[in-house]
PDB file of C-alpha atoms and ligand atoms in Angstrom:
ATOM      1  CA  MET A   7      27.025  38.591  37.031  1.00 49.00           C
ATOM      2  CA  ARG A   8      25.525  39.324  33.664  1.00 54.00           C
ATOM      3  CA  LYS A   9      28.827  38.452  32.014  1.00 54.00           C
ATOM      4  CA  LEU A  10      29.052  35.138  33.801  1.00 51.00           C
ATOM      5  CA  TYR A  11      25.514  34.323  32.758  1.00 53.00           C
ATOM      6  CA  PHE A  12      26.409  35.119  29.154  1.00 52.00           C
ATOM      7  CA  LEU A  13      29.498  32.917  29.317  1.00 50.00           C
ATOM      8  CA  LEU A  14      27.459  30.074  30.719  1.00 48.00           C
ATOM      9  CA  ILE A  15      25.010  30.341  27.859  1.00 48.00           C
ATOM     10  CA  VAL A  16      27.811  30.354  25.281  1.00 47.00           C
ATOM     11  CA  PHE A  17      29.380  27.344  26.961  1.00 45.00           C
ATOM     12  CA  PHE A  18      26.085  25.497  27.020  1.00 44.00           C
ATOM     13  CA  ILE A  19      25.359  26.174  23.367  1.00 47.00           C
ATOM     14  CA  SER A  20      28.825  25.141  22.156  1.00 44.00           C
ATOM     15  CA  SER A  21      28.933  22.027  24.332  1.00 45.00           C
ATOM     16  CA  SER A  22      25.533  20.886  23.177  1.00 49.00           C
ATOM     17  CA  LEU A  23      26.499  21.508  19.558  1.00 49.00           C
ATOM     18  CA  ASN A  24      29.398  19.116  20.001  1.00 56.00           C
ATOM     19  CA  ALA A  25      27.079  16.328  21.009  1.00 76.00           C
ATOM     20  CA  LEU A  26      24.189  17.207  18.761  1.00 90.00           C
ATOM     21  CA  GLU A  27      23.487  18.990  15.491  1.00 94.00           C
ATOM     22  CA  LEU A  28      19.947  19.618  14.301  1.00 95.00           C
ATOM     23  CA  LYS A  29      18.866  20.502  10.780  1.00 92.00           C
ATOM     24  CA  GLY A  30      15.424  21.968  10.178  1.00 90.00           C
ATOM     25  CA  THR A  31      13.438  24.619  11.997  1.00 93.00           C
ATOM     26  CA  PHE A  32      11.015  23.600  14.713  1.00 97.00           C
ATOM     27  CA  TYR A  33       7.859  24.639  12.889  1.00 97.00           C
ATOM     28  CA  GLN A  34       4.721  22.568  13.266  1.00 98.00           C
ATOM     29  CA  GLY A  35       4.713  19.863  10.572  1.00 98.00           C
ATOM     30  CA  ASN A  36       8.458  19.915   9.925  1.00 97.00           C
ATOM     31  CA  LEU A  37      10.885  17.047   9.509  1.00 97.00           C
ATOM     32  CA  ILE A  38      13.962  17.418  11.715  1.00 97.00           C
ATOM     33  CA  VAL A  39      17.203  15.605  10.910  1.00 97.00           C
ATOM     34  CA  GLY A  40      19.900  15.333  13.541  1.00 97.00           C
ATOM     35  CA  LYS A  41      23.426  14.123  13.990  1.00 97.00           C
ATOM     36  CA  THR A  42      24.955  12.959  17.201  1.00 96.00           C
ATOM     37  CA  GLU A  43      28.128  11.083  18.028  1.00 94.00           C
ATOM     38  CA  PRO A  44      28.039   7.445  16.935  1.00 91.00           C
ATOM     39  CA  ASN A  45      26.962   5.028  19.666  1.00 91.00           C
ATOM     40  CA  SER A  46      24.796   7.662  21.323  1.00 95.00           C
ATOM     41  CA  LYS A  47      21.183   6.994  22.187  1.00 96.00           C
ATOM     42  CA  ILE A  48      18.531   9.551  21.298  1.00 97.00           C
ATOM     43  CA  PHE A  49      15.112   9.890  22.906  1.00 98.00           C
ATOM     44  CA  ILE A  50      12.500  12.257  21.527  1.00 98.00           C
ATOM     45  CA  ASP A  51       9.772  13.027  24.082  1.00 97.00           C
ATOM     46  CA  GLY A  52      10.907   9.930  25.955  1.00 97.00           C
ATOM     47  CA  GLU A  53      10.695   7.617  22.933  1.00 97.00           C
ATOM     48  CA  LYS A  54      13.894   6.069  21.633  1.00 97.00           C
ATOM     49  CA  VAL A  55      14.596   6.743  17.949  1.00 97.00           C
ATOM     50  CA  LYS A  56      16.922   4.907  15.607  1.00 97.00           C
ATOM     51  CA  VAL A  57      20.456   6.320  15.368  1.00 97.00           C
ATOM     52  CA  SER A  58      22.507   5.270  12.314  1.00 97.00           C
ATOM     53  CA  SER A  59      26.076   3.992  12.651  1.00 96.00           C
ATOM     54  CA  GLU A  60      27.286   7.505  11.720  1.00 96.00           C
ATOM     55  CA  GLY A  61      25.001   9.098  14.315  1.00 96.00           C
ATOM     56  CA  PHE A  62      22.133  10.303  12.101  1.00 97.00           C
ATOM     57  CA  PHE A  63      18.512  10.310  13.222  1.00 98.00           C
ATOM     58  CA  ALA A  64      15.171  11.841  12.202  1.00 98.00           C
ATOM     59  CA  PHE A  65      11.871  12.824  13.756  1.00 98.00           C
ATOM     60  CA  GLY A  66       8.816  14.865  12.874  1.00 98.00           C
ATOM     61  CA  LEU A  67       6.619  17.503  14.468  1.00 98.00           C
ATOM     62  CA  SER A  68       2.883  17.041  14.153  1.00 98.00           C
ATOM     63  CA  LYS A  69       0.606  19.650  12.593  1.00 97.00           C
ATOM     64  CA  ASP A  70      -0.882  20.991  15.829  1.00 96.00           C
ATOM     65  CA  ARG A  71       1.970  20.334  18.202  1.00 97.00           C
ATOM     66  CA  LYS A  72       2.472  23.148  20.727  1.00 97.00           C
ATOM     67  CA  ASN A  73       4.468  21.650  23.597  1.00 97.00           C
ATOM     68  CA  ASP A  74       8.289  21.813  23.621  1.00 98.00           C
ATOM     69  CA  VAL A  75      10.302  18.953  22.139  1.00 98.00           C
ATOM     70  CA  LEU A  76      12.415  17.118  24.695  1.00 97.00           C
ATOM     71  CA  ILE A  77      15.572  15.659  23.212  1.00 97.00           C
ATOM     72  CA  LYS A  78      17.672  13.399  25.399  1.00 96.00           C
ATOM     73  CA  VAL A  79      21.152  12.265  24.331  1.00 96.00           C
ATOM     74  CA  ILE A  80      22.849   9.457  26.222  1.00 95.00           C
ATOM     75  CA  LYS A  81      26.519   8.781  25.513  1.00 92.00           C
ATOM     76  CA  ASN A  82      28.774   6.636  27.723  1.00 90.00           C
ATOM     77  CA  GLY A  83      26.315   6.888  30.560  1.00 90.00           C
ATOM     78  CA  VAL A  84      26.177  10.702  30.392  1.00 93.00           C
ATOM     79  CA  THR A  85      22.753  12.195  29.754  1.00 94.00           C
ATOM     80  CA  GLU A  86      22.193  15.552  28.127  1.00 94.00           C
ATOM     81  CA  LYS A  87      18.754  17.106  27.776  1.00 95.00           C
ATOM     82  CA  ILE A  88      17.773  19.711  25.218  1.00 95.00           C
ATOM     83  CA  THR A  89      14.431  21.479  24.992  1.00 96.00           C
ATOM     84  CA  LYS A  90      13.217  23.063  21.767  1.00 97.00           C
ATOM     85  CA  LYS A  91      10.337  25.493  21.373  1.00 97.00           C
ATOM     86  CA  ILE A  92       7.781  24.997  18.620  1.00 98.00           C
ATOM     87  CA  TYR A  93       6.928  27.669  16.065  1.00 97.00           C
ATOM     88  CA  THR A  94       3.252  27.582  15.182  1.00 96.00           C
ATOM     89  CA  LYS A  95       1.781  27.940  11.692  1.00 94.00           C
ATOM     90  CA  GLU A  96      -1.385  29.508  10.356  1.00 93.00           C
ATOM     91  CA  TYR A  97      -3.463  27.078   8.345  1.00 94.00           C
ATOM     92  CA  LYS A  98      -5.879  27.914   5.554  1.00 90.00           C
ATOM     93  CA  ILE A  99      -9.517  26.987   5.173  1.00 89.00           C
ATOM     94  CA  GLN A 100     -10.326  25.297   1.876  1.00 81.00           C
ATOM     95  CA  LYS A 101     -13.845  24.817   0.598  1.00 86.00           C
ATOM     96  CA  ILE A 102     -14.595  22.302  -2.129  1.00 84.00           C
ATOM     97  CA  ASN A 103     -18.097  21.920  -3.480  1.00 88.00           C
ATOM     98  CA  GLY A 104     -19.660  19.732  -6.118  1.00 88.00           C
ATOM     99  CA  LEU A 105     -18.080  16.479  -4.982  1.00 82.00           C
ATOM    100  CA  PRO A 106     -20.199  13.363  -5.513  1.00 81.00           C
ATOM    101  CA  ALA A 107     -21.997  12.777  -2.181  1.00 80.00           C
ATOM    102  CA  LYS A 108     -20.624   9.231  -1.843  1.00 70.00           C
ATOM    103  CA  GLN A 109     -17.073  10.626  -1.931  1.00 68.00           C
ATOM    104  CA  VAL A 110     -17.703  13.039   0.952  1.00 75.00           C
ATOM    105  CA  THR A 111     -19.493  10.556   3.169  1.00 80.00           C
ATOM    106  CA  PRO A 112     -18.654   7.074   1.950  1.00 84.00           C
ATOM    107  CA  PRO A 113     -21.490   4.556   1.671  1.00 87.00           C
ATOM    108  CA  LYS A 114     -21.566   1.693   4.210  1.00 90.00           C
ATOM    109  CA  GLU A 115     -20.609  -0.876   1.572  1.00 91.00           C
ATOM    110  CA  VAL A 116     -17.126   0.560   1.274  1.00 92.00           C
ATOM    111  CA  TYR A 117     -16.306   0.777   5.011  1.00 94.00           C
ATOM    112  CA  GLU A 118     -14.560  -2.600   4.925  1.00 96.00           C
ATOM    113  CA  ARG A 119     -12.563  -1.544   1.878  1.00 96.00           C
ATOM    114  CA  ILE A 120     -11.494   1.756   3.492  1.00 96.00           C
ATOM    115  CA  LYS A 121     -10.517  -0.071   6.667  1.00 97.00           C
ATOM    116  CA  ASN A 122      -8.385  -2.444   4.623  1.00 97.00           C
ATOM    117  CA  ASP A 123      -6.793   0.426   2.660  1.00 98.00           C
ATOM    118  CA  ASN A 124      -5.896   2.181   5.913  1.00 97.00           C
ATOM    119  CA  LYS A 125      -4.355  -0.999   7.234  1.00 98.00           C
ATOM    120  CA  LEU A 126      -2.124  -1.285   4.156  1.00 98.00           C
ATOM    121  CA  ILE A 127      -1.082   2.372   4.365  1.00 98.00           C
ATOM    122  CA  GLY A 128      -0.487   2.156   8.117  1.00 98.00           C
ATOM    123  CA  LYS A 129       1.711  -0.899   7.691  1.00 98.00           C
ATOM    124  CA  ALA A 130       3.832   0.805   5.015  1.00 98.00           C
ATOM    125  CA  ARG A 131       4.245   3.899   7.201  1.00 98.00           C
ATOM    126  CA  SER A 132       5.348   1.878  10.228  1.00 98.00           C
ATOM    127  CA  VAL A 133       8.515   0.577   8.483  1.00 98.00           C
ATOM    128  CA  ASP A 134      11.594   1.507  10.556  1.00 97.00           C
ATOM    129  CA  SER A 135      14.475   0.601   8.198  1.00 98.00           C
ATOM    130  CA  ASN A 136      18.160   1.466   8.455  1.00 98.00           C
ATOM    131  CA  LEU A 137      18.134   3.449   5.184  1.00 98.00           C
ATOM    132  CA  ILE A 138      19.456   7.002   5.489  1.00 98.00           C
ATOM    133  CA  TYR A 139      18.100   8.467   2.238  1.00 98.00           C
ATOM    134  CA  PHE A 140      16.220  11.056   4.324  1.00 98.00           C
ATOM    135  CA  LEU A 141      19.549  12.898   4.717  1.00 97.00           C
ATOM    136  CA  ASN A 142      19.509  13.904   1.057  1.00 97.00           C
ATOM    137  CA  LYS A 143      17.762  16.833  -0.562  1.00 96.00           C
ATOM    138  CA  PHE A 144      14.269  16.191  -1.926  1.00 97.00           C
ATOM    139  CA  ASN A 145      13.405  17.219  -5.497  1.00 97.00           C
ATOM    140  CA  VAL A 146       9.976  18.310  -6.733  1.00 97.00           C
ATOM    141  CA  PRO A 147       7.998  15.449  -8.334  1.00 98.00           C
ATOM    142  CA  ILE A 148       6.717  17.601 -11.203  1.00 97.00           C
ATOM    143  CA  GLU A 149       8.575  20.609 -12.502  1.00 88.00           C
ATOM    144  CA  ASN A 150       6.933  23.938 -13.369  1.00 84.00           C
ATOM    145  CA  SER A 151       3.695  22.881 -11.780  1.00 89.00           C
ATOM    146  CA  ILE A 152       1.316  25.105  -9.839  1.00 92.00           C
ATOM    147  CA  ILE A 153       0.554  24.245  -6.232  1.00 94.00           C
ATOM    148  CA  THR A 154      -3.191  24.135  -5.682  1.00 92.00           C
ATOM    149  CA  GLY A 155      -3.411  22.660  -2.180  1.00 90.00           C
ATOM    150  CA  VAL A 156      -1.228  22.996   0.872  1.00 93.00           C
ATOM    151  CA  TYR A 157      -0.592  21.152   4.136  1.00 95.00           C
ATOM    152  CA  GLY A 158      -2.828  21.731   7.111  1.00 95.00           C
ATOM    153  CA  SER A 159      -5.754  23.428   5.422  1.00 92.00           C
ATOM    154  CA  GLN A 160      -9.103  22.662   6.981  1.00 90.00           C
ATOM    155  CA  ARG A 161     -11.326  21.163   4.325  1.00 83.00           C
ATOM    156  CA  ILE A 162     -14.994  21.801   3.994  1.00 89.00           C
ATOM    157  CA  LEU A 163     -16.363  19.378   1.425  1.00 86.00           C
ATOM    158  CA  ASN A 164     -19.845  20.117   0.134  1.00 89.00           C
ATOM    159  CA  GLY A 165     -20.291  22.209   3.294  1.00 89.00           C
ATOM    160  CA  ILE A 166     -19.248  19.400   5.677  1.00 87.00           C
ATOM    161  CA  PRO A 167     -16.096  20.054   7.775  1.00 87.00           C
ATOM    162  CA  LYS A 168     -13.615  17.221   7.246  1.00 85.00           C
ATOM    163  CA  SER A 169     -10.168  16.290   8.513  1.00 85.00           C
ATOM    164  CA  PRO A 170      -7.405  18.673   7.405  1.00 92.00           C
ATOM    165  CA  HIS A 171      -5.512  18.225   4.159  1.00 91.00           C
ATOM    166  CA  TYR A 172      -2.077  16.840   4.901  1.00 95.00           C
ATOM    167  CA  GLY A 173      -0.703  16.874   1.369  1.00 95.00           C
ATOM    168  CA  LEU A 174       0.733  19.179  -1.181  1.00 97.00           C
ATOM    169  CA  ASP A 175      -1.235  19.289  -4.450  1.00 96.00           C
ATOM    170  CA  PHE A 176       0.395  19.878  -7.827  1.00 97.00           C
ATOM    171  CA  ALA A 177      -1.914  20.731 -10.722  1.00 95.00           C
ATOM    172  CA  ALA A 178      -0.943  18.835 -13.865  1.00 96.00           C
ATOM    173  CA  ILE A 179      -2.674  17.328 -16.852  1.00 96.00           C
ATOM    174  CA  GLU A 180      -3.519  13.658 -16.762  1.00 97.00           C
ATOM    175  CA  GLY A 181      -0.596  11.518 -17.901  1.00 97.00           C
ATOM    176  CA  THR A 182       2.155  13.909 -16.776  1.00 97.00           C
ATOM    177  CA  GLU A 183       5.186  11.960 -15.597  1.00 98.00           C
ATOM    178  CA  ILE A 184       5.840  11.886 -11.845  1.00 98.00           C
ATOM    179  CA  LYS A 185       9.420  11.649 -10.629  1.00 98.00           C
ATOM    180  CA  ALA A 186      10.672  10.220  -7.344  1.00 98.00           C
ATOM    181  CA  MET A 187      11.561  13.051  -4.957  1.00 98.00           C
ATOM    182  CA  LEU A 188      14.209  10.974  -3.217  1.00 98.00           C
ATOM    183  CA  ASN A 189      15.866   7.551  -3.339  1.00 98.00           C
ATOM    184  CA  GLY A 190      13.695   4.991  -1.630  1.00 98.00           C
ATOM    185  CA  VAL A 191      12.206   1.521  -1.460  1.00 98.00           C
ATOM    186  CA  VAL A 192       8.565   0.881  -2.417  1.00 98.00           C
ATOM    187  CA  THR A 193       6.592  -0.328   0.622  1.00 98.00           C
ATOM    188  CA  LEU A 194       3.153   0.008  -0.975  1.00 98.00           C
ATOM    189  CA  SER A 195       1.996   0.016  -4.578  1.00 98.00           C
ATOM    190  CA  GLU A 196      -1.734  -0.063  -5.226  1.00 98.00           C
ATOM    191  CA  LYS A 197      -3.756   0.823  -8.306  1.00 98.00           C
ATOM    192  CA  ASN A 198      -7.115   1.540  -6.756  1.00 97.00           C
ATOM    193  CA  LEU A 199      -7.471   2.540  -3.120  1.00 98.00           C
ATOM    194  CA  TYR A 200     -10.794   4.150  -2.238  1.00 95.00           C
ATOM    195  CA  TYR A 201      -9.580   7.620  -1.271  1.00 93.00           C
ATOM    196  CA  THR A 202      -6.106   7.764  -2.777  1.00 97.00           C
ATOM    197  CA  GLY A 203      -6.585   5.765  -6.007  1.00 98.00           C
ATOM    198  CA  GLY A 204      -3.283   4.761  -7.617  1.00 98.00           C
ATOM    199  CA  THR A 205      -0.874   5.028  -4.684  1.00 98.00           C
ATOM    200  CA  ILE A 206       2.839   4.505  -4.037  1.00 98.00           C
ATOM    201  CA  ILE A 207       4.616   4.758  -0.679  1.00 98.00           C
ATOM    202  CA  PHE A 208       8.406   4.920  -0.400  1.00 98.00           C
ATOM    203  CA  ASP A 209      10.485   4.232   2.656  1.00 98.00           C
ATOM    204  CA  HIS A 210      13.446   6.611   3.039  1.00 98.00           C
ATOM    205  CA  GLY A 211      14.674   5.228   6.361  1.00 98.00           C
ATOM    206  CA  HIS A 212      14.103   5.711  10.095  1.00 98.00           C
ATOM    207  CA  GLY A 213      10.337   6.008   9.645  1.00 98.00           C
ATOM    208  CA  VAL A 214      10.488   8.757   7.006  1.00 98.00           C
ATOM    209  CA  SER A 215       8.168   7.931   4.110  1.00 98.00           C
ATOM    210  CA  THR A 216       6.560   9.674   1.153  1.00 98.00           C
ATOM    211  CA  LEU A 217       3.245   8.867  -0.502  1.00 98.00           C
ATOM    212  CA  TYR A 218       2.016   9.747  -4.008  1.00 98.00           C
ATOM    213  CA  MET A 219      -1.697   9.490  -4.760  1.00 98.00           C
ATOM    214  CA  HIS A 220      -4.431   9.754  -7.417  1.00 98.00           C
ATOM    215  CA  MET A 221      -2.001   8.278  -9.968  1.00 98.00           C
ATOM    216  CA  LYS A 222      -3.218   7.094 -13.359  1.00 98.00           C
ATOM    217  CA  ASP A 223      -0.299   4.746 -14.028  1.00 98.00           C
ATOM    218  CA  VAL A 224       1.692   3.121 -11.261  1.00 98.00           C
ATOM    219  CA  TYR A 225       4.990   1.837 -12.648  1.00 98.00           C
ATOM    220  CA  LEU A 226       6.604   0.324  -9.563  1.00 98.00           C
ATOM    221  CA  GLU A 227       5.969  -2.707  -7.434  1.00 98.00           C
ATOM    222  CA  LYS A 228       6.406  -3.309  -3.733  1.00 98.00           C
ATOM    223  CA  GLY A 229      10.032  -4.045  -2.831  1.00 98.00           C
ATOM    224  CA  GLN A 230      11.549  -2.128  -5.764  1.00 98.00           C
ATOM    225  CA  ASN A 231      14.296   0.407  -5.254  1.00 98.00           C
ATOM    226  CA  VAL A 232      13.921   3.817  -6.816  1.00 98.00           C
ATOM    227  CA  LYS A 233      16.462   6.499  -7.591  1.00 98.00           C
ATOM    228  CA  GLN A 234      15.671  10.179  -7.196  1.00 98.00           C
ATOM    229  CA  GLY A 235      14.310  11.588 -10.475  1.00 98.00           C
ATOM    230  CA  GLU A 236      13.150   8.203 -11.823  1.00 98.00           C
ATOM    231  CA  VAL A 237       9.648   8.180 -13.346  1.00 98.00           C
ATOM    232  CA  ILE A 238       7.356   6.262 -10.977  1.00 98.00           C
ATOM    233  CA  GLY A 239       4.002   6.787 -12.685  1.00 98.00           C
ATOM    234  CA  THR A 240       1.698   9.425 -14.126  1.00 98.00           C
ATOM    235  CA  VAL A 241      -0.749  12.027 -12.862  1.00 98.00           C
ATOM    236  CA  GLY A 242      -4.375  10.932 -12.683  1.00 98.00           C
ATOM    237  CA  LYS A 243      -7.628  11.560 -10.878  1.00 97.00           C
ATOM    238  CA  THR A 244      -8.121   8.153  -9.304  1.00 97.00           C
ATOM    239  CA  GLY A 245      -9.669   7.832  -5.838  1.00 95.00           C
ATOM    240  CA  ARG A 246     -11.272  10.922  -4.323  1.00 87.00           C
ATOM    241  CA  ALA A 247     -10.121  13.690  -6.635  1.00 88.00           C
ATOM    242  CA  THR A 248     -11.992  16.566  -8.216  1.00 82.00           C
ATOM    243  CA  GLY A 249      -9.679  16.564 -11.212  1.00 92.00           C
ATOM    244  CA  ALA A 250      -6.256  15.407 -12.362  1.00 96.00           C
ATOM    245  CA  HIS A 251      -3.536  16.397  -9.907  1.00 97.00           C
ATOM    246  CA  LEU A 252      -0.750  14.905  -7.846  1.00 98.00           C
ATOM    247  CA  ASP A 253      -1.060  14.883  -4.074  1.00 98.00           C
ATOM    248  CA  ILE A 254       2.099  14.001  -2.154  1.00 98.00           C
ATOM    249  CA  ARG A 255       2.557  13.252   1.542  1.00 98.00           C
ATOM    250  CA  LEU A 256       5.494  13.203   3.920  1.00 98.00           C
ATOM    251  CA  ASN A 257       5.362  11.103   7.073  1.00 98.00           C
ATOM    252  CA  TRP A 258       7.439  10.220  10.069  1.00 98.00           C
ATOM    253  CA  PHE A 259       5.752   6.959  11.050  1.00 98.00           C
ATOM    254  CA  ASP A 260       2.119   7.920  11.766  1.00 97.00           C
ATOM    255  CA  VAL A 261       2.917  11.635  12.084  1.00 98.00           C
ATOM    256  CA  LYS A 262       1.826  13.520   8.978  1.00 98.00           C
ATOM    257  CA  LEU A 263       4.381  16.173   8.039  1.00 98.00           C
ATOM    258  CA  ASP A 264       4.434  19.143   5.705  1.00 98.00           C
ATOM    259  CA  PRO A 265       5.966  18.106   2.346  1.00 98.00           C
ATOM    260  CA  SER A 266       6.796  21.741   1.560  1.00 96.00           C
ATOM    261  CA  SER A 267       9.227  21.728   4.507  1.00 94.00           C
ATOM    262  CA  VAL A 268      11.616  19.497   2.536  1.00 96.00           C
ATOM    263  CA  LEU A 269      11.026  20.859  -0.985  1.00 95.00           C
ATOM    264  CA  ASN A 270      12.645  23.838  -2.589  1.00 86.00           C
ATOM    265  CA  LEU A 271       9.530  25.461  -4.049  1.00 83.00           C
ATOM    266  CA  LYS A 272       9.746  28.549  -6.220  1.00 66.00           C
TER     267      LYS A 272
HETATM  268 ZN1   ZN B  17      -4.604  16.847  -2.043  1.00 59.76          ZN
END
């Protein structure tokens, strides 16, 4: 009986691998890239995701997600269901003091501006293009730089608990060149957003986007293509920043992911 059970498990694993390959571990905040047979349909938690002509797809796991991921593959009318468990992460608590009060709790006059900024960012992050750049390896935007802020840390600004930090911070002197982590298309380029200052968002396909903020110089315009390693701007302290640094973000649509999950950090 035990042997039969074992054989069944082996059969199940090998048959599901034929229909579906998944790259990435199911940690909270991670980007998962998959490959299925072309002309298959993929549903993640019941929501259909884009499948490329070669069968590639992507999705992300939110920071606090705990429930299993339900993956459904439909090919020629045959449905296969796969359930994946989530690995949880421990997040840090980060206290920052000495911020100008208006940066911690914005004054009423800027509410409209913030609302407008969020609209622009939200629109850029909702792009669902056919690009498949997300399949490639990401490179660090600044080499030999120290990481001073990580994904998921709870922020306490001037003693007031705020929403968690979703970025990865690289310490660098003002004016340091920033390189594109991956090929992409610019979907937002702004010099002065309230929180994020000089900001660029790239679309990498299927809802995967990256965002660079607090930039001093912004060299690209909306609609431009960028190649991995190309200089896109320089490090600054624009927007809400205590000092010069680069803060990068990784998103799958409106789900904020952990940039360190796709970077090879030393
Ligand atoms: Zn940051």
